[in-house]
Amino acid sequence: MATGTEKGVEAARGPAARYRELSRFPSVTRAALRAAPGGQTFLLYTECSRPDLARRRLLRFGRHYSLRRTAGREGLAVSRTALSAEIHSQYGTGGLRGGTLRLLLSRDSPAGQRRAALTRCPRQGHELLEVWDSAGCSHSVDLTALGKHGDVYTEGPFACLAWSHSETRLLYVAEKSRPKGQPPCPWDVPGAAWPAAEDEDEESCMPGDTGHGADGSVPQGKRFVYHEDWGEALSTRSVPVLCVLDLEGLSLSVLQGVPEHLSPGQALWSPDDRGVVFVGWWHKPFRLGLNACSNRRSGIFHLDLASGCCELLSAENGSVCSPRLSPDGQRLLYLEGAVGGPHRQCLRLRMLTWQTRQTVTVLDVVQEPTEAFTGLYAEVLPPQCWAADSRRAVLGTPQRSRTDLLLVDTEACTVTNLTAGTWYQPPMVLCTAPVSSIACTQVVAVLPPTGQELPLVWVPVEDTPTVPGVTWKTLTIQPPCSGQGPTAQDTQAFEALLLSPSDGTPPHPLVVCPHGECGDSGDTLAVLVAPQVMPMLAPGGPHAVFDARWRPSMAALCQLGFAVLLVNYRGSLGFGQASISSLLSRVGEQDVADTQLAVEQALHREPLDPHRLALLAGSHGAFIALHLLTREPKRYQACALRSPVSNLPALLGTSDIPDWRYTSLGLPYSFERVPRAEDVATMLLRSPIAQAAQDRRVSPTQALELYRVLRAKGVPTRLLWYPEGGHALAGVETEADVFKNCAHWLLQHLGQPRQDGTGQHSP
């Protein structure tokens, strides 16, 4: 029996302790850079976040730096100008009745001398829009008290907060105001008013028309009318409206003129401040899930504030996002993709000349990747992506199994990789995060004149130590030629990232992770763990990517003695559009075969234990894992699945993306389509369940159904049911609990390698 001291040492080295230690490294979420007077010094502000496990919340804090030009090779000298400070304490006038204000959204003015901050008082639920300058808070407007709209959109595809060029107005997106619920009247009250038949479409009202009764209440008969939303992570987003706060007159208005079939978002001011440019998503005949879906019909529009005329600037039938106006106001850059098909895809970079309204393609869709460029896959462009010359733009995008920083010359239509061959992995322009064995590191560089960009000299802003106990490498996997004649997609290589313990004695047990898409929020989610099970999962998507970035949970598994294989099967982002398209109609076949091939080649090349294999995956990744477990039940000793997809036809009526159930199997989809018997049969044949709360994308009942099947077969199984977190199981407490349970399950069924050099492991 272990002594108290031994138990204490074991706990200090256990999953919870490892996760707690590695979660202390912050991630950079935002950066802003502006020149100080004189032009030789720049002020850098970064916002960071990390889990605060003790307080069970996300800790957000800001850092301030001074960057001074020097004559040396680096060209910059960096110094910290202030201690880190928690963000919520930096803004707010004390809140309503002394309540604490929480910062939701902020944006610096064009001149950099003022900052707009949207805050919320949790006690009253009121939202305040404030403006701060060197003298303190100059404006504070209680948006909730004005009652012109609902909650402001602070994150997701619609959200924005934009200063006018004159710095006299602020533009943002909020939920359309709805009437407040009142106690219902008895149904048989004589004279009770009921809505006319032609008023049954609650979206037929213009943005300024609330549809309220005379007293602001819900009209009789409309109390239980269903309101659509935009799906996973956007369940409170239904009818967005554009709003403008005039700082001079302290007036708030909801803009008129947006066509009623559009949901506006990502708005910015036109060059002359006389209009608003926005992205409009078609929501007729009904809304499909928008989170992590770059294939929804949308357009770039210009709304003239004087005439109310709304002009379409982009293609009639495209999917667009991220309009970015150049510093000189002459060019508008944005991303464009195809409507329908894969939910994530290779995108075009388009540019519109404002005066002539002419649009050109700067970078086109890349079907087959080259060594120099594999295409654009970013969901958004950086807010300040333009260089000061209004010719070049900087953006980050997956390039195979890493995310690189690219410099685009919009006149020459060329691209330069600024981080190729370096160990930096940039999530944003000014701040970069390195590979898997080093926590998030911030670096900056001076951008040289056009044509002289390389080599770029990166200067560290913060020194971050290498995390001990973790090494990594990229494995290139070459699939064998099929017997039906080699095609590009049949023979294209894919990649996997292998993270391994740097100490301990090989061979190491291997945890296999096929990637999958997971949203950012939601309500209820399930985690299923089972040893030696039937078909189970691999991380979802399927069009996502594991890039070589810092992942605390994966590093913690390495420190516990496991090697981790992150598989980017064909169909992943970053390898060309042909690779993405190759998976359509082959879901459940090609992705499963690629994952198994990656496992076999990793076992052949690396010091890994073939008798101690496990699967750890989510969403579509769990779908892959279930297939692997079904086909080779004795190959894998354990699995842990997050939000598993096990029954495709069952998702037709529960998922926010029913179109994907058809597209993934090569079946056509239209809004009018009703499932046919042959469609359901095809989906069921590809479903692992056929062989063996409130998540809006994959119903948690999928995990419950699988749990019952496994229990009926006598397989030791645990089901974890989380009331919060949604499809991604997001949230500080939820994420920590998921990791701890999964790690303990793997240790229980694979054993932990000893660190004494014997090469033995405990059961």
Short mmCIF file of N, CA and C in Angstrom, two decimals, residues 184-185 192-195 200 218-225:
data_model
loop_
_atom_site.label_atom_id
_atom_site.label_comp_id
_atom_site.label_asym_id
_atom_site.label_seq_id
_atom_site.Cartn_x
_atom_site.Cartn_y
_atom_site.Cartn_z
N PRO A 184 -49.89 35.51 -19.92
CA PRO A 184 -50.90 35.32 -20.97
C PRO A 184 -52.32 35.54 -20.45
N CYS A 185 -53.15 36.05 -21.31
CA CYS A 185 -54.56 36.21 -20.98
C CYS A 185 -55.28 34.89 -21.18
N ALA A 192 -60.23 39.55 -26.96
CA ALA A 192 -58.77 39.42 -27.01
C ALA A 192 -58.28 39.59 -28.44
N ALA A 193 -57.22 40.38 -28.60
CA ALA A 193 -56.70 40.69 -29.94
C ALA A 193 -55.77 39.60 -30.42
N TRP A 194 -55.94 39.18 -31.66
CA TRP A 194 -55.09 38.16 -32.26
C TRP A 194 -54.45 38.73 -33.53
N PRO A 195 -53.25 38.26 -33.84
CA PRO A 195 -52.56 38.81 -35.01
C PRO A 195 -53.26 38.43 -36.30
N GLU A 200 -47.89 36.86 -39.60
CA GLU A 200 -47.34 35.72 -38.90
C GLU A 200 -45.83 35.59 -39.06
N VAL A 218 -45.70 41.43 -25.76
CA VAL A 218 -45.91 40.49 -26.85
C VAL A 218 -47.38 40.49 -27.24
N PRO A 219 -47.69 40.68 -28.53
CA PRO A 219 -49.10 40.64 -28.95
C PRO A 219 -49.72 39.28 -28.65
N GLN A 220 -51.01 39.29 -28.39
CA GLN A 220 -51.71 38.05 -28.08
C GLN A 220 -51.55 37.04 -29.22
N GLY A 221 -51.20 35.83 -28.87
CA GLY A 221 -51.05 34.78 -29.86
C GLY A 221 -49.64 34.62 -30.38
N LYS A 222 -48.71 35.50 -29.99
CA LYS A 222 -47.33 35.42 -30.48
C LYS A 222 -46.34 35.03 -29.39
N ARG A 223 -46.84 34.72 -28.23
CA ARG A 223 -45.94 34.44 -27.11
C ARG A 223 -45.04 33.24 -27.38
N PHE A 224 -45.55 32.24 -28.09
CA PHE A 224 -44.79 31.01 -28.29
C PHE A 224 -44.32 30.84 -29.74
N VAL A 225 -44.24 31.93 -30.48
CA VAL A 225 -43.74 31.86 -31.85
C VAL A 225 -42.28 31.45 -31.82
#
